[in-house]
Tab-separated table of C-alpha atoms and ligand atoms in Angstrom:
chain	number	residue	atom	x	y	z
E	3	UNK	CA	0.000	0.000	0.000
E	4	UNK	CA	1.961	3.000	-1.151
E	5	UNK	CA	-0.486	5.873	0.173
E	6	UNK	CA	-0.971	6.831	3.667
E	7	UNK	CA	-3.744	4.769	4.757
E	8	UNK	CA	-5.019	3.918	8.828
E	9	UNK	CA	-7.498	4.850	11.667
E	10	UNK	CA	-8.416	7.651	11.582
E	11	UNK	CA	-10.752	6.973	14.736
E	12	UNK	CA	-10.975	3.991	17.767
E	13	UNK	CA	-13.633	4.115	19.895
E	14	UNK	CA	-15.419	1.239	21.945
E	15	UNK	CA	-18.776	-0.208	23.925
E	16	UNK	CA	-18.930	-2.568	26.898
E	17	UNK	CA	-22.360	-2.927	28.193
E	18	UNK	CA	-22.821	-1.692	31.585
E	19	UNK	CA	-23.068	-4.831	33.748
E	20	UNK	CA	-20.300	-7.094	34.606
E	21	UNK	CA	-19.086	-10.072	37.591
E	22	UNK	CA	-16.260	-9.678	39.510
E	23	UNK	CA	-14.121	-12.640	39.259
E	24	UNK	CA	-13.236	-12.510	43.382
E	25	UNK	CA	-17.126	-13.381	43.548
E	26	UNK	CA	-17.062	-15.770	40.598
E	27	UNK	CA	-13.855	-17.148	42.979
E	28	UNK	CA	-15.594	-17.619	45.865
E	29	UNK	CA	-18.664	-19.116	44.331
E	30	UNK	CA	-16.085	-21.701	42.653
E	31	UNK	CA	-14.609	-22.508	45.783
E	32	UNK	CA	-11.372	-21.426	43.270
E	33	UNK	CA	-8.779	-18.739	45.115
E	34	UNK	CA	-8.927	-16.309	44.061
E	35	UNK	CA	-5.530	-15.464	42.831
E	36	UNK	CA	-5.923	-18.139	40.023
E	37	UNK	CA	-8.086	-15.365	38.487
E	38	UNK	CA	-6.289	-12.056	39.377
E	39	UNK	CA	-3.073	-13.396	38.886
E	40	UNK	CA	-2.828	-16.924	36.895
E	41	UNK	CA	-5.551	-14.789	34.484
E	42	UNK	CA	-4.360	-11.680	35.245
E	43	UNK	CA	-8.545	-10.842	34.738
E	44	UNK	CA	-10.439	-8.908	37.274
E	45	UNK	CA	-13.890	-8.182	36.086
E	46	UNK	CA	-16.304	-10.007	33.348
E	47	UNK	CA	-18.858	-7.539	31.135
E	48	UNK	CA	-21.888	-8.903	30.487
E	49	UNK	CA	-24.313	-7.617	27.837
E	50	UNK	CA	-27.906	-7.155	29.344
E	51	UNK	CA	-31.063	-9.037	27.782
E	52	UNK	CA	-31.825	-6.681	25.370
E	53	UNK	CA	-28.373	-6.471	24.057
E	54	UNK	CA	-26.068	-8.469	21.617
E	55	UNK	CA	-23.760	-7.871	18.742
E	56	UNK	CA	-25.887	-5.801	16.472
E	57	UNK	CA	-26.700	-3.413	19.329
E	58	UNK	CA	-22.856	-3.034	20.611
E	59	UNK	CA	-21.877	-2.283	16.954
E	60	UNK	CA	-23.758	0.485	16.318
E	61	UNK	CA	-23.008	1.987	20.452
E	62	UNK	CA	-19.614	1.383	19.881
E	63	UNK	CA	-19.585	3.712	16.528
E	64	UNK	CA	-21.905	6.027	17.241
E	65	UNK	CA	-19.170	8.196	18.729
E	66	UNK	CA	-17.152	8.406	15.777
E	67	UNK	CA	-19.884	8.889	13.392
E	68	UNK	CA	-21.021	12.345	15.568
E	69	UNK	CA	-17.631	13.436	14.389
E	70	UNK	CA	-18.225	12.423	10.435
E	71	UNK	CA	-19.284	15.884	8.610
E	72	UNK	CA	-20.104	14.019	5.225
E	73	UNK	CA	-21.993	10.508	6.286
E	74	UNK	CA	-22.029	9.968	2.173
E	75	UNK	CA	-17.983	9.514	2.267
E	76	UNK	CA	-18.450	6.119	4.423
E	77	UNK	CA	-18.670	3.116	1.474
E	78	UNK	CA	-18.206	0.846	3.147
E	79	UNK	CA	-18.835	-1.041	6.732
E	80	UNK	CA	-17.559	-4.263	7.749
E	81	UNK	CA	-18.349	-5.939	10.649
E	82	UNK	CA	-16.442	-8.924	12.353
E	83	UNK	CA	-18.083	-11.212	14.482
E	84	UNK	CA	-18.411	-14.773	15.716
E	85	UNK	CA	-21.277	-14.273	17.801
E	86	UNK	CA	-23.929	-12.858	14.785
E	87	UNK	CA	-27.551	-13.166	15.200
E	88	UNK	CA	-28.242	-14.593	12.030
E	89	UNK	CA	-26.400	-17.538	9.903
E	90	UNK	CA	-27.412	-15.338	6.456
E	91	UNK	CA	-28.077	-11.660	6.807
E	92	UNK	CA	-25.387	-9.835	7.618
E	93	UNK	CA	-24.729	-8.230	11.370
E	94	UNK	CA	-23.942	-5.256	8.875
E	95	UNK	CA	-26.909	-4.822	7.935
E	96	UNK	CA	-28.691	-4.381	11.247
E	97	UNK	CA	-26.104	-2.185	12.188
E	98	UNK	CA	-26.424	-0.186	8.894
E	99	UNK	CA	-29.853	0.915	9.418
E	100	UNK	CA	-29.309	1.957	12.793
E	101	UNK	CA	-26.368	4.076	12.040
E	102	UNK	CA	-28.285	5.723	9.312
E	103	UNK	CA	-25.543	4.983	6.964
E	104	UNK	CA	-26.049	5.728	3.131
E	105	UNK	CA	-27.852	3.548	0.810
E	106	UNK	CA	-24.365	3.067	-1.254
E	107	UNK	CA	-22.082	1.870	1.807
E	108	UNK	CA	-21.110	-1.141	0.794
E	109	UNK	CA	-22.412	-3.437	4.130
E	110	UNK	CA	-21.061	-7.102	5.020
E	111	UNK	CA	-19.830	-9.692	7.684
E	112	UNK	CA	-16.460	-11.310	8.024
E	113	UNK	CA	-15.227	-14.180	9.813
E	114	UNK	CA	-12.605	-15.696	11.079
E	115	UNK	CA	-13.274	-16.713	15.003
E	116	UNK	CA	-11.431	-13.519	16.728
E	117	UNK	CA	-9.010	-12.383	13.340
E	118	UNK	CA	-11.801	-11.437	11.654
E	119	UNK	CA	-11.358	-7.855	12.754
E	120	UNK	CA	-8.281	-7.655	11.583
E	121	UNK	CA	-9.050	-9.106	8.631
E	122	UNK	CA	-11.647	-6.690	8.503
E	123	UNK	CA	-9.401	-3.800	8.786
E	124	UNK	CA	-6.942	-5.196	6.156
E	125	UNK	CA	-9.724	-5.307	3.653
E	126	UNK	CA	-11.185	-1.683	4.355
E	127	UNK	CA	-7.670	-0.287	3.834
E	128	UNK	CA	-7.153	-1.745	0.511
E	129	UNK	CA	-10.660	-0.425	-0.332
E	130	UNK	CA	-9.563	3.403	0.865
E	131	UNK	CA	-6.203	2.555	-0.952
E	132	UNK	CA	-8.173	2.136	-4.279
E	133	UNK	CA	-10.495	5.152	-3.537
E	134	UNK	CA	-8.950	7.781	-1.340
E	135	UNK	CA	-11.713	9.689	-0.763
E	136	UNK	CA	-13.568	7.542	1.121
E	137	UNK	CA	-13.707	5.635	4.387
E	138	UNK	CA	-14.415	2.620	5.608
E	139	UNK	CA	-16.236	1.660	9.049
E	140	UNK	CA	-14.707	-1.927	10.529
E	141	UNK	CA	-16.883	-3.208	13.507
E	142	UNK	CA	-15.762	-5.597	15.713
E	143	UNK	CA	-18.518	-7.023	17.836
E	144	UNK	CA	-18.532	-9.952	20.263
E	145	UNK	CA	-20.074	-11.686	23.150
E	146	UNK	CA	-17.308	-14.145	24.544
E	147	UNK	CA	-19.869	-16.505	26.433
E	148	UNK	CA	-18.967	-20.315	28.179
E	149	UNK	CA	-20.902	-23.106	30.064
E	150	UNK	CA	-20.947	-22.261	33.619
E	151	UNK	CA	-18.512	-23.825	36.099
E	152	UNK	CA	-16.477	-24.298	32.269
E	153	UNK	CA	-12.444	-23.757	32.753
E	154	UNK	CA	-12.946	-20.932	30.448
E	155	UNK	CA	-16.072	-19.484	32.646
E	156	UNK	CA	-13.618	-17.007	34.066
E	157	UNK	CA	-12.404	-15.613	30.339
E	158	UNK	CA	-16.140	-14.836	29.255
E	159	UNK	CA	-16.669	-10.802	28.346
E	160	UNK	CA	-18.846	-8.493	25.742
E	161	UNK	CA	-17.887	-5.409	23.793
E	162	UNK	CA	-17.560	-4.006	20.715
E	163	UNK	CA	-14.513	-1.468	19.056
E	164	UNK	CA	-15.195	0.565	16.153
E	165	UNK	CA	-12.212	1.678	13.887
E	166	UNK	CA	-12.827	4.477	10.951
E	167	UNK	CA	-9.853	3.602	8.324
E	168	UNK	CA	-9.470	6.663	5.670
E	169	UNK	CA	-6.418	7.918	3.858
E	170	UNK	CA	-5.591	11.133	6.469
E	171	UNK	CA	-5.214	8.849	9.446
E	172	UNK	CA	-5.242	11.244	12.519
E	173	UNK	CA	-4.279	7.717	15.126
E	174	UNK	CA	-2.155	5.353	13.509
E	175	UNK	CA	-0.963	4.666	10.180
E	176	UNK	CA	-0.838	1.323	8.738
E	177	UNK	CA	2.636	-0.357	7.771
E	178	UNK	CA	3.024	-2.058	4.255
E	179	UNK	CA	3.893	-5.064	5.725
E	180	UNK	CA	1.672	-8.167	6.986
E	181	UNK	CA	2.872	-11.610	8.321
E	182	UNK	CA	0.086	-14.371	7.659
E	183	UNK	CA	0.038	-18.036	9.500
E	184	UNK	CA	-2.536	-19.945	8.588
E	185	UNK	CA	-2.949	-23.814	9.653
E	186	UNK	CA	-6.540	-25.214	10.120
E	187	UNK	CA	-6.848	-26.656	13.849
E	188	UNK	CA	-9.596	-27.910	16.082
E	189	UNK	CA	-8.585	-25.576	19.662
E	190	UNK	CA	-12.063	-23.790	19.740
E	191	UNK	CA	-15.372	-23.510	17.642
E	192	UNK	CA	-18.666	-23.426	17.897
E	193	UNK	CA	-20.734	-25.846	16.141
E	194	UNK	CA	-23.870	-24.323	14.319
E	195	UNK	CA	-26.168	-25.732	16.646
E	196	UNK	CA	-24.687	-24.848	19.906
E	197	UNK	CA	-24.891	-21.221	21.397
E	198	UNK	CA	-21.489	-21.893	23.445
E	199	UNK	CA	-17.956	-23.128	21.998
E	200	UNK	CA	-15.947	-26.065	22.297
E	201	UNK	CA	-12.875	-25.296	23.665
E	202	UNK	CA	-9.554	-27.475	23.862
E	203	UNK	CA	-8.383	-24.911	26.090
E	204	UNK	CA	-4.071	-25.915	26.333
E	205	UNK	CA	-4.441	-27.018	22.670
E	206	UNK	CA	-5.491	-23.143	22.066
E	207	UNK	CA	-2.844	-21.743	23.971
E	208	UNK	CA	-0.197	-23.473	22.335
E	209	UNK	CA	-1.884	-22.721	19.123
E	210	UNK	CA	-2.140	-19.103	19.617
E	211	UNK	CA	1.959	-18.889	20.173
E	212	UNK	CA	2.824	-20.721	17.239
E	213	UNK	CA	0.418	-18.841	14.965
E	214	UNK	CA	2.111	-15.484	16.614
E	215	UNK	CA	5.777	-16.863	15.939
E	216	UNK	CA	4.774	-17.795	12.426
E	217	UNK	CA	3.150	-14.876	11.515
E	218	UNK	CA	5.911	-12.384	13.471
E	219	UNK	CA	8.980	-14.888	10.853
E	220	UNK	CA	6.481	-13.810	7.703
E	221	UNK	CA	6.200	-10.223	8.843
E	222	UNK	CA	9.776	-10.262	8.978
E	223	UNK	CA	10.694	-11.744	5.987
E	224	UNK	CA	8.182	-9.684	4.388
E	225	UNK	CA	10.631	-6.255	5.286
E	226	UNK	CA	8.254	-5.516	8.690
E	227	UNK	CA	10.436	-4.015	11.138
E	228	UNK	CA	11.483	-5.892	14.437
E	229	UNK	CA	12.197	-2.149	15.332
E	230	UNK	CA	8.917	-1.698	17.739
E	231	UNK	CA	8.363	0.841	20.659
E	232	UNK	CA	5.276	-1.158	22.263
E	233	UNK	CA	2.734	-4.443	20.643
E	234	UNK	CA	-0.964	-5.076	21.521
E	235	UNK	CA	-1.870	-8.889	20.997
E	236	UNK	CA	-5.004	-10.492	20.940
E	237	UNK	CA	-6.789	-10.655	24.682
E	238	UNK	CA	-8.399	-13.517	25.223
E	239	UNK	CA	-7.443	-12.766	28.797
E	240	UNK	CA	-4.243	-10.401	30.255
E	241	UNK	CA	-1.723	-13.502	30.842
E	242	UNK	CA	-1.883	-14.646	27.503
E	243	UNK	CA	0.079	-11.587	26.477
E	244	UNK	CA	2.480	-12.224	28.927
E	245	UNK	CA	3.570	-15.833	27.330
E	246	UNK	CA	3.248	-13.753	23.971
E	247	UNK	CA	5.871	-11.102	24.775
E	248	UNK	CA	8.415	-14.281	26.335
E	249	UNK	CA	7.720	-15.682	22.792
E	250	UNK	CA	8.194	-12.701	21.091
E	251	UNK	CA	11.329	-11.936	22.623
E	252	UNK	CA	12.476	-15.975	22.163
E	253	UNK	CA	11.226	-15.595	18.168
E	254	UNK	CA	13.361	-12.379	17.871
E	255	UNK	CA	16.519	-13.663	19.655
E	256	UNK	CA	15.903	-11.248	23.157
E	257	UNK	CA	15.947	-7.749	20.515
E	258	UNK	CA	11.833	-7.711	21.855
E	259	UNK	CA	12.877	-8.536	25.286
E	260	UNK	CA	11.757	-4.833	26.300
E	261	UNK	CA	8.698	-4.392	24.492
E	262	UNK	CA	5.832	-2.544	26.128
E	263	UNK	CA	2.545	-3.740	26.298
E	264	UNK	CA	1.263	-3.313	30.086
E	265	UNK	CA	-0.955	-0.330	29.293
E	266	UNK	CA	-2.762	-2.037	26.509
E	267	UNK	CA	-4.051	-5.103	28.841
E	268	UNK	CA	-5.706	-1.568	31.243
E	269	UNK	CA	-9.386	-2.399	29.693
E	270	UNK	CA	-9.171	-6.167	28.645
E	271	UNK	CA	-8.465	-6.638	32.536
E	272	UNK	CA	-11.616	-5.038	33.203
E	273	UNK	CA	-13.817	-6.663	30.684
E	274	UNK	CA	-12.573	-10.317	29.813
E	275	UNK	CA	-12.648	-11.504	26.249
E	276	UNK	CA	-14.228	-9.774	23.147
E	277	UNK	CA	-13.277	-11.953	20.484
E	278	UNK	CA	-12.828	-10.051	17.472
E	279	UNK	CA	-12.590	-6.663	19.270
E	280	UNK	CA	-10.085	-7.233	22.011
E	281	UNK	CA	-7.187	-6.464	20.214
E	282	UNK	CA	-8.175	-2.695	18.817
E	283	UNK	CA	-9.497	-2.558	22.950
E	284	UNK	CA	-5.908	-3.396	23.786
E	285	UNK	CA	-4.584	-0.565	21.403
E	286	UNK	CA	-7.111	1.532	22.492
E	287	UNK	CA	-5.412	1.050	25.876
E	288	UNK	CA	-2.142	1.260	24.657
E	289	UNK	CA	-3.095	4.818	23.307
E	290	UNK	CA	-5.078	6.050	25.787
E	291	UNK	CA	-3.385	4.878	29.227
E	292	UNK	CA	0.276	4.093	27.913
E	293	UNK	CA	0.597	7.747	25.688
E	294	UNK	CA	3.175	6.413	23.314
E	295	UNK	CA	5.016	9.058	21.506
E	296	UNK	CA	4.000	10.456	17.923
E	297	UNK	CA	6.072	8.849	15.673
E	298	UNK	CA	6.208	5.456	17.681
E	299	UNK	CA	6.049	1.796	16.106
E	300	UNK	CA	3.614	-0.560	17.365
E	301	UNK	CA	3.195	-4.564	16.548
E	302	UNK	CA	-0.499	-5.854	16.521
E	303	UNK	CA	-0.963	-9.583	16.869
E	304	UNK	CA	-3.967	-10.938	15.799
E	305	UNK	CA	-5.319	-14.655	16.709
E	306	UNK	CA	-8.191	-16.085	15.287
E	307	UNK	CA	-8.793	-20.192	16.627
E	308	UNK	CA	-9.010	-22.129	13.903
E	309	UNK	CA	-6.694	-21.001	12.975
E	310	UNK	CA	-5.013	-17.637	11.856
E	311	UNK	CA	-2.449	-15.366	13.310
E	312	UNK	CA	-1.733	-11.386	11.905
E	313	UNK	CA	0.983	-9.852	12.612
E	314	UNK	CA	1.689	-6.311	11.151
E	315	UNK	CA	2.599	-3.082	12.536
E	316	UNK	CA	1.160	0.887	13.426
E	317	UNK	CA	3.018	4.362	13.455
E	318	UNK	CA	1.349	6.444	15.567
E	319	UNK	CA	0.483	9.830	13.772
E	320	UNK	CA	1.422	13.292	15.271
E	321	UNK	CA	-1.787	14.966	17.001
E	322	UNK	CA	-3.043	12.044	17.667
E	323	UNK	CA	-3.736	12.740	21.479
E	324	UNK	CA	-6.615	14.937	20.032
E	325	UNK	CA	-8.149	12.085	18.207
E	326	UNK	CA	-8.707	9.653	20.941
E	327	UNK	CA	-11.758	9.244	22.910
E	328	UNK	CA	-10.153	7.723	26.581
E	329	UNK	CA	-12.121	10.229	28.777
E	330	UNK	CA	-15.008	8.850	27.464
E	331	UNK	CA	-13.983	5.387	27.614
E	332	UNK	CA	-12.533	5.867	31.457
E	333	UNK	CA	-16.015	6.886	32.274
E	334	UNK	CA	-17.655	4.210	30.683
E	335	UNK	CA	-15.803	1.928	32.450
E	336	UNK	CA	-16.531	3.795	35.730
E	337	UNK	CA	-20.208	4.007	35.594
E	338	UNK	CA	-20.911	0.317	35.644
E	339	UNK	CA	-22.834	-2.161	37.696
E	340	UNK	CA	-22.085	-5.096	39.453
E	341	UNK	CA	-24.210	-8.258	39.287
E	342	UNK	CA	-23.985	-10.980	42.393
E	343	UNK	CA	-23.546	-14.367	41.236
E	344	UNK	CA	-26.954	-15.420	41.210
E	345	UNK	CA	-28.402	-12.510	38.906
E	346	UNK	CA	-25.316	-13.468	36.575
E	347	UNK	CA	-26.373	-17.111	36.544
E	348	UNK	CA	-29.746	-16.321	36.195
E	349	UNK	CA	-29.244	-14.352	32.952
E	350	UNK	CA	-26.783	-16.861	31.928
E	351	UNK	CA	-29.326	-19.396	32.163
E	352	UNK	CA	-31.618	-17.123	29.549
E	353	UNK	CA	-28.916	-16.008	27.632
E	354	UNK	CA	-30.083	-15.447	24.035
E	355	UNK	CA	-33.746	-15.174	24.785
E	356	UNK	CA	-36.361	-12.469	23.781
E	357	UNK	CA	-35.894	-9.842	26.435
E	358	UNK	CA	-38.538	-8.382	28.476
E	359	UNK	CA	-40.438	-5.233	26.726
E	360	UNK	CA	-39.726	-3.189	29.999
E	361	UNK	CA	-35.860	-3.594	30.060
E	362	UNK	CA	-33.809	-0.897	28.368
E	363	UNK	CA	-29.779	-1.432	28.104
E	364	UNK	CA	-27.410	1.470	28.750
E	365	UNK	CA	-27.006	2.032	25.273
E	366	UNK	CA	-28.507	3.765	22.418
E	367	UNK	CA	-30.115	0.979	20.928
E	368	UNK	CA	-31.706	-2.032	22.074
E	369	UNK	CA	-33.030	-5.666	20.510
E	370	UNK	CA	-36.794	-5.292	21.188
E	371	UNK	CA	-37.753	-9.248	19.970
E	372	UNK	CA	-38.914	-11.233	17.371
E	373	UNK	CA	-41.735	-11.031	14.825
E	374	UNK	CA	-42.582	-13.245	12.054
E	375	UNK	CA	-38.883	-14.326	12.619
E	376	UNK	CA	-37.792	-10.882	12.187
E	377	UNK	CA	-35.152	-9.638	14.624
E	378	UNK	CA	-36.321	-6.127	15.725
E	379	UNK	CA	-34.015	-3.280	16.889
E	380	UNK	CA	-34.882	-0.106	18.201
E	381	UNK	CA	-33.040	3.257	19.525
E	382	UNK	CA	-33.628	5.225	22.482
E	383	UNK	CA	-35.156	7.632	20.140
E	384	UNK	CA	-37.908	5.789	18.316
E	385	UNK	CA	-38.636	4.219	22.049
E	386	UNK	CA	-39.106	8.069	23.974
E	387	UNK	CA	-41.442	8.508	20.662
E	388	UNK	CA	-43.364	5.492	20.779
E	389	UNK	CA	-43.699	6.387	24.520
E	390	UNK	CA	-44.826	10.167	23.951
E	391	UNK	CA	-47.411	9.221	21.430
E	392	UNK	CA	-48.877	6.340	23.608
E	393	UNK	CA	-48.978	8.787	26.630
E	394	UNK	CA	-46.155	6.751	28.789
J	675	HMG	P1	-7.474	-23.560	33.549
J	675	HMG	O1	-7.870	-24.970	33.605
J	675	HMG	O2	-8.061	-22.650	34.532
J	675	HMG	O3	-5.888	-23.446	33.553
J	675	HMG	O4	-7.814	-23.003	32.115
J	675	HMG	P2	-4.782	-23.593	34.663
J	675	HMG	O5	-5.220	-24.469	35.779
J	675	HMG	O6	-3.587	-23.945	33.876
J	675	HMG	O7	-4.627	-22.113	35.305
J	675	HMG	C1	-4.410	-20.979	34.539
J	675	HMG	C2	-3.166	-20.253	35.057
J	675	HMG	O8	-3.396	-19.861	36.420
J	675	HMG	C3	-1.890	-21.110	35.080
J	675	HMG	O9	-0.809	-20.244	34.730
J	675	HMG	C4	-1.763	-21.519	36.529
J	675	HMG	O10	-0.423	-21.805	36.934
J	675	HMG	C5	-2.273	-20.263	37.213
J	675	HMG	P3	0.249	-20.691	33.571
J	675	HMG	O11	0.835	-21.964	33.998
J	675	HMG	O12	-0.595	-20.837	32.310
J	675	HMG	O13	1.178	-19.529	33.493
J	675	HMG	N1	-2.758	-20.477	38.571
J	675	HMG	C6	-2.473	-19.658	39.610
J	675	HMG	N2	-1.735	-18.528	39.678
J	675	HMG	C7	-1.636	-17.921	40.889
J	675	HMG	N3	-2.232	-18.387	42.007
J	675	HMG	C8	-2.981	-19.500	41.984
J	675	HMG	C9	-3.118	-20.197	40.736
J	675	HMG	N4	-3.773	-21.313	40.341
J	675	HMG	C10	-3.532	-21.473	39.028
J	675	HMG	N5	-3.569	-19.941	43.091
J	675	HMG	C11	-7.679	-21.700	30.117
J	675	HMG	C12	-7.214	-21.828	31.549
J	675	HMG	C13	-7.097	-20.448	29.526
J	675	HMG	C14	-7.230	-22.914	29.313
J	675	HMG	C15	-9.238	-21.610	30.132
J	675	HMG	O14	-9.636	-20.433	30.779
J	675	HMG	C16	-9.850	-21.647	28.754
J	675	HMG	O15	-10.075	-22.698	28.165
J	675	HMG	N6	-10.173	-20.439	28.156
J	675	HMG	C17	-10.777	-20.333	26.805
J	675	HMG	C18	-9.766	-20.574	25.710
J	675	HMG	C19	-8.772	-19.445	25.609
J	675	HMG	O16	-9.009	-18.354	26.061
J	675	HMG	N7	-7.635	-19.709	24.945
J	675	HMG	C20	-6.649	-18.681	24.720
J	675	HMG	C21	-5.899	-18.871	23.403
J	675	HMG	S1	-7.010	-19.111	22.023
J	675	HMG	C22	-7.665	-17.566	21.731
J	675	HMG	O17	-7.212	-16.591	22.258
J	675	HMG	C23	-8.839	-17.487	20.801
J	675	HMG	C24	-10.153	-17.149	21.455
J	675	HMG	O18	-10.155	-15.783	21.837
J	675	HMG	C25	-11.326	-17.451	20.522
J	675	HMG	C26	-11.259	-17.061	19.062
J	675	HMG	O19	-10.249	-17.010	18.400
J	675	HMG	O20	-12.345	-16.906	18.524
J	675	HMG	C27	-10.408	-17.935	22.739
């Protein structure tokens, strides 16, 4: 890619409930430190009843869009999931309508278990590459959910992370050069039938490292760099990264050794596992809590089970501190509530099903039910309408 092409924009959702994994410990009869430290996690976000994927997309870019002056310049919006609502219509084209995006944005899904952002991302650039003038919206929208009492019952987590990509980048600019490993593996899917995933969990671990020293030998033999100032990898929870920087500084014979990447695990921490949109949550981290310099390099590692790992690289542009939206984010993450064990086990147990009509999430937009096996979505604004003309 030869012109300056990158995000332009980050911003993200978590829904406003979560568990904290000292009460998930003690319910477990687990000690606690196998969460806070042998997990490094601390808190779980769970989406409420009348939210899911389509819903955190659209919160999570709402943000950025407020900050669009011409709506018609976005052609195109993909959004990566592996939690979608429906096995043909696209997530993107929920999200679409909501947004209010133009008739001629190009809308569709992508997949590939938690690379597909990234995948995502790669695509919209070479779009904006081809047509400068306009922008692309990549969505990456998950709900990380696992049987109870499940090893992985601690790594669970919701969110969603928006990224605008254009061709003035006022975050990060993209680097020309990508390392791909690709090897197909059984370490954790999800059937069609089955709402949670099967998980070889030490399989996936050991998968995850080899696709991140494959990818990081293709990078470099691609040209990429080893020259890096920080790296965000993929989050499934915060001690994963800390057996991906050893093996990043093993693959790279000890020239990584000192690579930061403490701030960007700040929100993961906090929220547990989004799939496709922990990794842009870690940078969004990285950015907003670790204040790397303008100028700086930074490695993104992207895992996808299945399995693919991404490894390419960011400069962060000059100005960019102006760009970034951590206030907002900080206080997101402040104003939450949390749920005892039984109210999260009781919505566990109903996870999926057609919410309540009285229950209203925290964000803009909420999934109202089914009709005539139509999945219905609504925003707070239609709702305080409905509610004025009815008299409520
Ligand atoms: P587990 O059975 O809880 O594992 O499952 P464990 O008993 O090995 O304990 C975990 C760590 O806690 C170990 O550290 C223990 O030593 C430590 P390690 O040896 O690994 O460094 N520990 C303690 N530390 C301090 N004090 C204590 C204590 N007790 C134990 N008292 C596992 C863990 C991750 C396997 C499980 O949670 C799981 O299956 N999670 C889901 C799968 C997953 O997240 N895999 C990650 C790689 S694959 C990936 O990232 C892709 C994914 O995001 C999906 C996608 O791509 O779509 C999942």
């Amino acid at each position: 890619m030869e012109r300056s092409v990158g995000i332009d924009q980050l911003s993200f959702y978590v829904p406003q409930d979560y568990l904290d994994l000292a009460d998930l410990a003690a319910a477990r009869q687990v000690t606690p430190d196998k969460y806070e430290v042998g997990l490094d996690q601390r808190l779980m976000a769970l989406p409420a009843p009348d939210e899911d994927t389509v819903t955190m997309a659209a919160a999570a870019a709402l943000p950025i869009l407020e900050g669009v002056e011409d709506i018609d310049s976005i052609g195109a919006l993909l959004v990566a999931t592996e939690s979608a609502v429906d096995h043909s219509k696209a997530t993107a084209a929920f999200v679409h309508r909501l947004l209010g995006l133009p008739p001629t944005c190009m809308i569709y899904d992508v997949r590939q278990a938690c690379a597909a952002g990234t995948a995502g991302l790669r695509q919209a650039a070479a779009m904006v590459a081809l047509e400068p003038d306009m922008k692309a919206l990549v969505i990456a929208s998950d709900v990380a959910h696992y049987e109870l009492e499940a090893a992985a019952e601690p790594t669970q987590g919701a969110g969603a992370c928006a990224i605008l990509v254009s061709a003035q980048p006022r975050v990060c600019e993209l680097e020309p050069s990508w390392g791909v490993h690709a090897e197909e593996t059984f370490d954790f899917w999800r059937p069609l039938e089955r709402i949670t995933p099967v998980v070889a969990g030490k399989t996936s671990l050991l998968k995850y490292l080899e696709c991140l020293a494959g990818s990081w030998q293709h990078y470099c033999d691609r040209g990429g760099s080893p020259e890096l100032d920080a790296c965000c990898f993929h989050l499934p929870f915060g001690a994963m990264a800390r057996k991906a920087a050893h093996r990043l500084a093993r693959e790279s014979g000890g020239c990584m050794e000192d690579l930061r990447y403490q701030s960007g695990l700040q929100y993961g921490r906090v929220i547990g596992n989004t799939y496709t949109a922990s990794l842009y949550i870690a940078l969004c981290a990285l950015l907003e809590q670790g204040e790397p310099q303008p100028g700086q390099r930074i490695g993104m590692y992207s895992y996808g089970s299945g399995s693919l790992g991404l490894y390419f690289s960011l400069r962060v542009q000059a100005g960019y501190r102006a760009h970034i939206l951590g206030a907002r984010h900080s206080r997101m993450l402040a104003c939450r509530n949390r749920l005892t064990v039984a109210e999260y086990e009781q919505r566990h147990a109903t996870y999926g099903a057609v919410p309540e009509a009285a229950s209203m999430n925290a964000s803009p937009f909420r999934w109202a039910g089914i009709e005539q096996h139509r999945r219905l979505y609504e925003s707070r604004d239609t709702l305080a309408n409905a509610m004025e003309a009815s008299g409520g």
